[in-house]
Amino acid sequence: MRLELRDISKQFPGVLANDRISISADKGQVLGLLGENGAGKTTLMNILSGLYRPDSGEILIDGETRVFHDPAEAIRAGVGMVHQHFMLVPVFDVVEAVALGAETVSGPLGTFNRAAARARIVELSAQYGLNVDPDDKIESLPVGVRQRVEILKALYRHSDILVLDEPSAVLTPLETEELFGIIRSLTAGGTTVIFITHKLNEVLEVADKIVVLRRGRVAGTAVPAETTRQALANMMVGRDVELIVPKGPANPGEVVLRLKGLQVRDDRLEMAVDGVDLEVRAGEIVAIAGVQGNGQTELVEAIVGLRAIDSGEMSIGDTRIEHASPRQISDLGVAHIPEDRGRDGLINAMTVAENYILDSYHRPPYSRRGVFDLAAVAARATQGVKDFDIRTPSIETVAASLSGGNQQKVVVAREFSRPVRLVVAAQPTRGLDVGSIEYIHRRIVEQRDQGAAILIISTELDEVLAVGDRIAVMYEGRIVGILAGESATLEAVGLLMGGAEFGGAAA
Amino acid sequence: MNRLQSLARRSLLPILAVVTALLLGAVVIVITDFENLSKLGSDPIAALGGALAGVGRGYGAMLSGAFGDPGRIVTALQSGNEKDIATAIRPLTETLVASTPLIFTGLAVAISFRAGMFNIGGDGQLIVGALGATTTAIALQGVAPAAVILVAAIVVGTIFGGAWGFVPGFLKARTGAHEVITTIMLNYIAAQVVLFALRGDFLRQPGGGQPISKVMTTFVDVPGILPLPGIRLDFGFVVALVMAVVASFFLFRTTKGFELRSAGFNLTAARYAGMSAGGSIMLAMFLSGALAGMGGSFMVIGTVGQLSNDLSGGIGFNAIALALLAGLRPTGVVLAALLFGALTTGGKLMGIQSGIPFDLLFFIQALVIMFVAAPGLVRTIYRIKPPKPEAEVAA
Amino acid sequence: MTAAAVIAHPEGLAARRALRAARIRGVVFAALGLISFYFAASALETAALFSFWIDKQGGQSAQLQTSVGALWIVAGVASGVVGILQLVRGAAFPWRRWLFIVFPPYIAVTIAALLNGTAANLTGVISGSLVLAAPITLGALAGILSERSGMLNIALEGKMLAGACVASIVASVVLNTFNVSPSDPGYGTAALVGAMAGIAAAMLTGALMGLLLAWLGIRHKVDQIIAGTVINIGAVGITNFLFLRVLGRNTELNTPPTIEPLRLPLLADIPVLGPIFFSTKPYVYVAIIFVIILTYLLFRTRWGLRLRASGEKPAAAGTVGINVLAIRYRALLLAGLLAGLAGSYLSLSAAGSFQMGMSAGKGFIALAAMIFGAWHPIGALGAALVFGFADQAQSLLSILGVQVPPQLLNSVPYIVTIIVVAGVVGRVRGPASAGMPYEQG
């Protein structure tokens, strides 16, 4: 079936997620939807699958306008969605998980006709080469197979339009290749596929047509045969906002953070960080670029002591920290600006003052022998609020009522309130306004100039290029290249992030 | 001014919750007043009037049962007659007596809830603490001087309660066992343990198979505050107030209290800040149990004077209601406990004078929790606009 | 895919852990078996004398004569076999259902050892356990329904209590309207109608309370534990209040018809088994029927599939267009019906009238049975039988003068539950999303 989205707009509080986006795909085509995190891809697909309703614009299927009030209507219209986070009940077996919501029943009690469902799953699995055992339990299946179960789910519902949201984010390269094979057999059967990704290689390999989204708008359209990675990267990242961080040249001193052959597993026990070697020196900013989910989160958690490592060496100065606790690592002078400040960096229900001392509450001058010196806490917090220009009615205001930028300033102010040798900042400016972004970058550079080693992890290419003295690109758990900041180009970093080979890039 | 305003804003919801619950209690009184309602067909006005008068009598009795008669108190104080004074102020002191274990257990609930632990085990911790105190006191009878027995009994009772509270904390931190299930189960086990302990002659009151311990006031007693006949109010109440101050200091002025609150609000952020979340949970549950156990100890050594298996009478559940009402603040707990203490003593007089059973108060308490936990309900009833989002309570 | 392949996969660390737990379990079972043989050696001389009524209480009895040692051997073999099976089959072994085979011989040997040669008639104990297990099973089924849908239900206690109260009042009132005395010929019918009305009213009460719980938890996002506590305290308050204010003075409102044992035609005449299973209280039949129905509904029907999905991963259900919140409301409604039914047992069948606080923790024991039974109706029935037996055994033992503190037996359900939730003997896993509010777009 032919799918067309016309002038779709969707406003969320404070952000225009989709701004008059129009895309279309013909029957049997693969439409690659390319864009960075936050470009509006997922919002668009949630509109298509009936989870959100657009503020304006229309959805046409085979030329006919359709309005989806809930996912069930979208499913009935033939739109099948494979979510990035799988929507499968872990304790179900494949038959149950696939049939859920589309069961055929018989008898007065509504007995689930398992045999029929199973037969159909076996048939579909064979037809599209999915190779799924219908009797396996979901939770025992590897991620790649789970994804095929998700695809089965859509096929089972006779979906003619299949939306795959970042399908390769969780797959190994081999599994990704298998997925492409499946997509080809689907389109051969007449299914229209929308493939959402931020990996350049993938759209080039699998898409018939590519639409690039940037900041909620269509940034460009291309056909794989007539475009290049560079062109796509330019479109995806854009050059409309130049981030400039005023900073002088770095004066790298001794090595502060040293990682050697570091291996770390993620929550699913897969190797997320797979042999990282990295050194960060005093007085320099190393920025780690990479698409989300390539092991950055696990790397940071390992460095700050929140995640046990599998193997390898980690040290700060001369101190080995492979088995150190978060508190011990913090005591070595490590400041940590976590990725998800709302969840990990702040306690929303506590006051600004309390959040300001969250990780040094046990040290003088804040407390002595386990008892707080509230005057000292208030004085320091007030000073921090002043120094970092945190807009808050008072230090007794709860953190939840501050704006995102001011919340992040509380975190940064706290982390920089004590002597710092190493700063680990994960997505330090995500979701902030331009003013706050500049401010936080300035503060980080200030720390560098005072002799701290800085490790920034960011998925924003602009940010990486603007602040990094050296830029390391992480892909699938490895550092695939390290570039000098001044000579790094958007294209070069973008290519590495997309998994392109880059010969002899180590700096 | 700002503080006053915020205090007023914070108090509005609890006050409305209590008022609404009392009103609904009145409705229940009216619709169960069969004698008056049976006249509804013949003389509806008299019937309703009679029923409403019944409510008035009941709540009136509750009021005077809780606070006494001011006029009489003044007259008695002027007369200077000890016996008259004692009789006149007795309702007031009984209110304080009833409040005492409520303060202890309310603080216990507040501390555990602050750490994110739904400690429903206040009853069990209280009674195990009381058992510890009773056993210690009877074991030391005639061996040690009364003052030593007193201190030893309270200390042992507190530790017993703490240990009983520590178990679910430990299980939660180490195995993830849900504290609601374990504390409920430990409540029932505690009741069985106490029954078992009261089987033997060592603790049991001689003569009669009732599961009641010997009376201990003959050889050990918490000193009374007022040297008047028939006044039970003792220094247990003062200790309860001191514990409220200590709990407040602990929660808001010490690093351990800070860790505990952090764990309750946001476990991952606490972990990120280098705190030991499991340690906070175990500490909170130990302290929670210890406070409940101390409350039980002061009951058996002081105001009640002996251990029985129904010593608690649901105090652990009252404590949940009042701690939520208090917004988990120690000062609020004291105020709410005084209110609930007044309801308890007043409710008893209501039962005697107007025939409205005391147990209505449990129903009213349930309504109070419901309204406090679902502020939307109260706001809908009184058409109050919701305040700006401000997370206040861990629960 | 073979089990070995799953374990070899890098994702299989969880599977490895499960395998280790399985090995430990296997060794424990096997060791228990060996120890049993050790005990058997010294107890072969001690007689174990059990008897069962053949057709009715006090009639002829069938004797079962063996020795304690022989029972130890049976228990040892059962335990050893399960242990070996566990070791051979690994993590995939469904050990929990084999407990049905391991438990009974151990219970028998424990009783025999305690009796130490004295004869005992077990018909009463077993049928008594069944009767005591009935309301616990019904309550546990209510718990299973709600938790499988994603709603915690600690309000079972309150629902049972309120159900008991309402059942007694309504049954009494309906019986009174017939104006018959027990000696009148029409009394049987009147009593039946009254009892049925009482049961219906109790179920309705439970259902309304279930809806209140759902409404507080879903609409007002009250923590489901606090909402349950509200209902429990409120039920105690209102039923005590009614008892003291209304029922105390109007005893005619609290003299309901009682539900007596019902002999099932033909089946009740089976020797030995008839008196145990087929001439017992109707609640036993109803509970067993509901266990079967609910097992079927949960695991074989569309309704059950969707209910379980709501409790395990509501987002997965929501994205395929299933109305998760409606499922939860309906589940709590049905759970309320069952809890009310369980409550009606207390006043109409066990006590013959409503008494204050007569649920006496049965709702929480039902919760314990639900957990111990791993959120499965049949498991819950098994757990309820164990708990019911612990309760019955004490009367048996006290009659025979065996010294076991009743408090210890009374504590069995609670201790077992703590051990189970702490995962000491292989963790049971409840519905993953129970207790978590679900935002429906």
PDB file of C-alpha atoms in Angstrom, chain B residues 15-139:
ATOM      1  CA  ILE B  15      -7.646  19.603  57.947  1.00  0.00           C
ATOM      2  CA  LEU B  16     -10.172  19.181  55.160  1.00  0.00           C
ATOM      3  CA  ALA B  17      -9.435  15.469  55.119  1.00  0.00           C
ATOM      4  CA  VAL B  18     -10.213  15.128  58.825  1.00  0.00           C
ATOM      5  CA  VAL B  19     -13.304  17.325  58.625  1.00  0.00           C
ATOM      6  CA  THR B  20     -14.684  15.444  55.636  1.00  0.00           C
ATOM      7  CA  ALA B  21     -14.017  12.117  57.286  1.00  0.00           C
ATOM      8  CA  LEU B  22     -15.845  13.228  60.432  1.00  0.00           C
ATOM      9  CA  LEU B  23     -18.771  14.415  58.330  1.00  0.00           C
ATOM     10  CA  LEU B  24     -18.971  11.071  56.546  1.00  0.00           C
ATOM     11  CA  GLY B  25     -18.764   9.414  59.970  1.00  0.00           C
ATOM     12  CA  ALA B  26     -21.791  11.470  60.958  1.00  0.00           C
ATOM     13  CA  VAL B  27     -23.622  10.232  57.896  1.00  0.00           C
ATOM     14  CA  VAL B  28     -22.892   6.666  58.973  1.00  0.00           C
ATOM     15  CA  ILE B  29     -24.192   7.425  62.454  1.00  0.00           C
ATOM     16  CA  VAL B  30     -27.403   8.839  61.008  1.00  0.00           C
ATOM     17  CA  ILE B  31     -28.140   5.999  58.639  1.00  0.00           C
ATOM     18  CA  THR B  32     -27.564   3.390  61.329  1.00  0.00           C
ATOM     19  CA  ASP B  33     -29.822   5.185  63.788  1.00  0.00           C
ATOM     20  CA  PHE B  34     -32.694   2.795  63.268  1.00  0.00           C
ATOM     21  CA  GLU B  35     -34.727   4.017  66.217  1.00  0.00           C
ATOM     22  CA  ASN B  36     -35.055   7.506  64.822  1.00  0.00           C
ATOM     23  CA  LEU B  37     -35.104   6.496  61.196  1.00  0.00           C
ATOM     24  CA  SER B  38     -37.995   4.119  61.743  1.00  0.00           C
ATOM     25  CA  LYS B  39     -40.077   7.233  62.377  1.00  0.00           C
ATOM     26  CA  LEU B  40     -39.042   8.621  58.998  1.00  0.00           C
ATOM     27  CA  GLY B  41     -42.377   7.739  57.467  1.00  0.00           C
ATOM     28  CA  SER B  42     -44.575   9.254  60.162  1.00  0.00           C
ATOM     29  CA  ASP B  43     -42.548  12.259  61.225  1.00  0.00           C
ATOM     30  CA  PRO B  44     -39.585  12.828  58.951  1.00  0.00           C
ATOM     31  CA  ILE B  45     -38.469  16.050  60.580  1.00  0.00           C
ATOM     32  CA  ALA B  46     -38.399  14.582  64.060  1.00  0.00           C
ATOM     33  CA  ALA B  47     -36.715  11.469  62.720  1.00  0.00           C
ATOM     34  CA  LEU B  48     -33.924  13.359  61.012  1.00  0.00           C
ATOM     35  CA  GLY B  49     -33.700  15.787  63.892  1.00  0.00           C
ATOM     36  CA  GLY B  50     -33.408  12.942  66.325  1.00  0.00           C
ATOM     37  CA  ALA B  51     -30.744  11.279  64.242  1.00  0.00           C
ATOM     38  CA  LEU B  52     -28.793  14.483  63.893  1.00  0.00           C
ATOM     39  CA  ALA B  53     -29.133  15.127  67.597  1.00  0.00           C
ATOM     40  CA  GLY B  54     -27.638  11.691  68.057  1.00  0.00           C
ATOM     41  CA  VAL B  55     -24.642  12.779  66.011  1.00  0.00           C
ATOM     42  CA  GLY B  56     -24.390  15.923  68.103  1.00  0.00           C
ATOM     43  CA  ARG B  57     -24.504  13.928  71.327  1.00  0.00           C
ATOM     44  CA  GLY B  58     -21.932  11.481  70.035  1.00  0.00           C
ATOM     45  CA  TYR B  59     -19.451  14.019  68.769  1.00  0.00           C
ATOM     46  CA  GLY B  60     -20.131  16.171  71.825  1.00  0.00           C
ATOM     47  CA  ALA B  61     -19.302  13.270  74.094  1.00  0.00           C
ATOM     48  CA  MET B  62     -16.194  12.672  72.036  1.00  0.00           C
ATOM     49  CA  LEU B  63     -15.144  16.263  72.546  1.00  0.00           C
ATOM     50  CA  SER B  64     -15.670  16.270  76.290  1.00  0.00           C
ATOM     51  CA  GLY B  65     -14.211  12.798  76.577  1.00  0.00           C
ATOM     52  CA  ALA B  66     -11.059  14.049  74.921  1.00  0.00           C
ATOM     53  CA  PHE B  67     -10.643  17.423  76.535  1.00  0.00           C
ATOM     54  CA  GLY B  68     -12.849  17.480  79.627  1.00  0.00           C
ATOM     55  CA  ASP B  69     -15.081  20.327  80.704  1.00  0.00           C
ATOM     56  CA  PRO B  70     -13.162  23.630  80.769  1.00  0.00           C
ATOM     57  CA  GLY B  71     -15.476  25.151  83.351  1.00  0.00           C
ATOM     58  CA  ARG B  72     -15.043  22.224  85.632  1.00  0.00           C
ATOM     59  CA  ILE B  73     -11.278  22.289  85.213  1.00  0.00           C
ATOM     60  CA  VAL B  74     -11.162  25.970  86.217  1.00  0.00           C
ATOM     61  CA  THR B  75     -13.406  25.379  89.242  1.00  0.00           C
ATOM     62  CA  ALA B  76     -11.385  22.402  90.317  1.00  0.00           C
ATOM     63  CA  LEU B  77      -8.110  24.264  89.953  1.00  0.00           C
ATOM     64  CA  GLN B  78      -9.518  27.113  92.055  1.00  0.00           C
ATOM     65  CA  SER B  79     -10.720  24.746  94.730  1.00  0.00           C
ATOM     66  CA  GLY B  80      -7.265  23.216  94.951  1.00  0.00           C
ATOM     67  CA  ASN B  81      -8.769  19.855  95.830  1.00  0.00           C
ATOM     68  CA  GLU B  82      -6.451  17.242  94.387  1.00  0.00           C
ATOM     69  CA  LYS B  83      -9.191  14.769  93.746  1.00  0.00           C
ATOM     70  CA  ASP B  84     -11.406  17.283  91.966  1.00  0.00           C
ATOM     71  CA  ILE B  85      -8.511  18.478  89.843  1.00  0.00           C
ATOM     72  CA  ALA B  86      -7.606  14.933  88.945  1.00  0.00           C
ATOM     73  CA  THR B  87     -11.153  14.104  87.896  1.00  0.00           C
ATOM     74  CA  ALA B  88     -11.511  17.307  85.921  1.00  0.00           C
ATOM     75  CA  ILE B  89      -8.293  17.057  83.952  1.00  0.00           C
ATOM     76  CA  ARG B  90      -8.394  13.328  83.551  1.00  0.00           C
ATOM     77  CA  PRO B  91      -9.861  13.426  80.009  1.00  0.00           C
ATOM     78  CA  LEU B  92      -7.020  15.677  78.925  1.00  0.00           C
ATOM     79  CA  THR B  93      -4.317  13.527  80.456  1.00  0.00           C
ATOM     80  CA  GLU B  94      -5.930  10.382  79.062  1.00  0.00           C
ATOM     81  CA  THR B  95      -5.767  11.976  75.630  1.00  0.00           C
ATOM     82  CA  LEU B  96      -2.043  12.467  76.146  1.00  0.00           C
ATOM     83  CA  VAL B  97      -1.726   8.891  77.418  1.00  0.00           C
ATOM     84  CA  ALA B  98      -3.450   7.597  74.297  1.00  0.00           C
ATOM     85  CA  SER B  99      -1.284   9.837  72.126  1.00  0.00           C
ATOM     86  CA  THR B 100       1.976   8.526  73.522  1.00  0.00           C
ATOM     87  CA  PRO B 101       2.197   5.179  71.689  1.00  0.00           C
ATOM     88  CA  LEU B 102       0.719   6.888  68.650  1.00  0.00           C
ATOM     89  CA  ILE B 103       3.600   9.347  68.627  1.00  0.00           C
ATOM     90  CA  PHE B 104       6.127   6.522  68.871  1.00  0.00           C
ATOM     91  CA  THR B 105       4.561   4.422  66.142  1.00  0.00           C
ATOM     92  CA  GLY B 106       3.748   7.456  64.007  1.00  0.00           C
ATOM     93  CA  LEU B 107       7.413   8.419  64.091  1.00  0.00           C
ATOM     94  CA  ALA B 108       8.269   4.819  63.292  1.00  0.00           C
ATOM     95  CA  VAL B 109       6.073   4.877  60.201  1.00  0.00           C
ATOM     96  CA  ALA B 110       7.354   8.309  59.196  1.00  0.00           C
ATOM     97  CA  ILE B 111      10.991   7.185  59.311  1.00  0.00           C
ATOM     98  CA  SER B 112      10.397   4.000  57.347  1.00  0.00           C
ATOM     99  CA  PHE B 113       8.162   5.681  54.765  1.00  0.00           C
ATOM    100  CA  ARG B 114      10.777   8.415  54.368  1.00  0.00           C
ATOM    101  CA  ALA B 115      13.196   5.683  53.356  1.00  0.00           C
ATOM    102  CA  GLY B 116      10.667   4.365  50.875  1.00  0.00           C
ATOM    103  CA  MET B 117       9.678   1.401  53.032  1.00  0.00           C
ATOM    104  CA  PHE B 118       6.001   0.704  53.634  1.00  0.00           C
ATOM    105  CA  ASN B 119       6.361  -0.568  57.153  1.00  0.00           C
ATOM    106  CA  ILE B 120       2.955  -2.039  57.934  1.00  0.00           C
ATOM    107  CA  GLY B 121       4.526  -3.944  60.799  1.00  0.00           C
ATOM    108  CA  GLY B 122       4.139  -1.327  63.531  1.00  0.00           C
ATOM    109  CA  ASP B 123       1.813  -3.595  65.499  1.00  0.00           C
ATOM    110  CA  GLY B 124       4.234  -6.480  65.497  1.00  0.00           C
ATOM    111  CA  GLN B 125       7.230  -4.338  66.334  1.00  0.00           C
ATOM    112  CA  LEU B 126       5.328  -2.673  69.160  1.00  0.00           C
ATOM    113  CA  ILE B 127       4.216  -5.907  70.724  1.00  0.00           C
ATOM    114  CA  VAL B 128       7.567  -7.626  70.371  1.00  0.00           C
ATOM    115  CA  GLY B 129       9.139  -4.593  72.007  1.00  0.00           C
ATOM    116  CA  ALA B 130       6.570  -4.832  74.785  1.00  0.00           C
ATOM    117  CA  LEU B 131       7.405  -8.512  75.173  1.00  0.00           C
ATOM    118  CA  GLY B 132      11.087  -7.678  75.496  1.00  0.00           C
ATOM    119  CA  ALA B 133      10.363  -5.061  78.119  1.00  0.00           C
ATOM    120  CA  THR B 134       8.009  -7.339  80.046  1.00  0.00           C
ATOM    121  CA  THR B 135      10.411 -10.261  80.045  1.00  0.00           C
ATOM    122  CA  THR B 136      13.274  -8.059  81.197  1.00  0.00           C
ATOM    123  CA  ALA B 137      11.245  -6.452  83.943  1.00  0.00           C
ATOM    124  CA  ILE B 138       9.909  -9.719  85.318  1.00  0.00           C
ATOM    125  CA  ALA B 139      13.312 -11.368  85.075  1.00  0.00           C
TER     126      ALA B 139
END
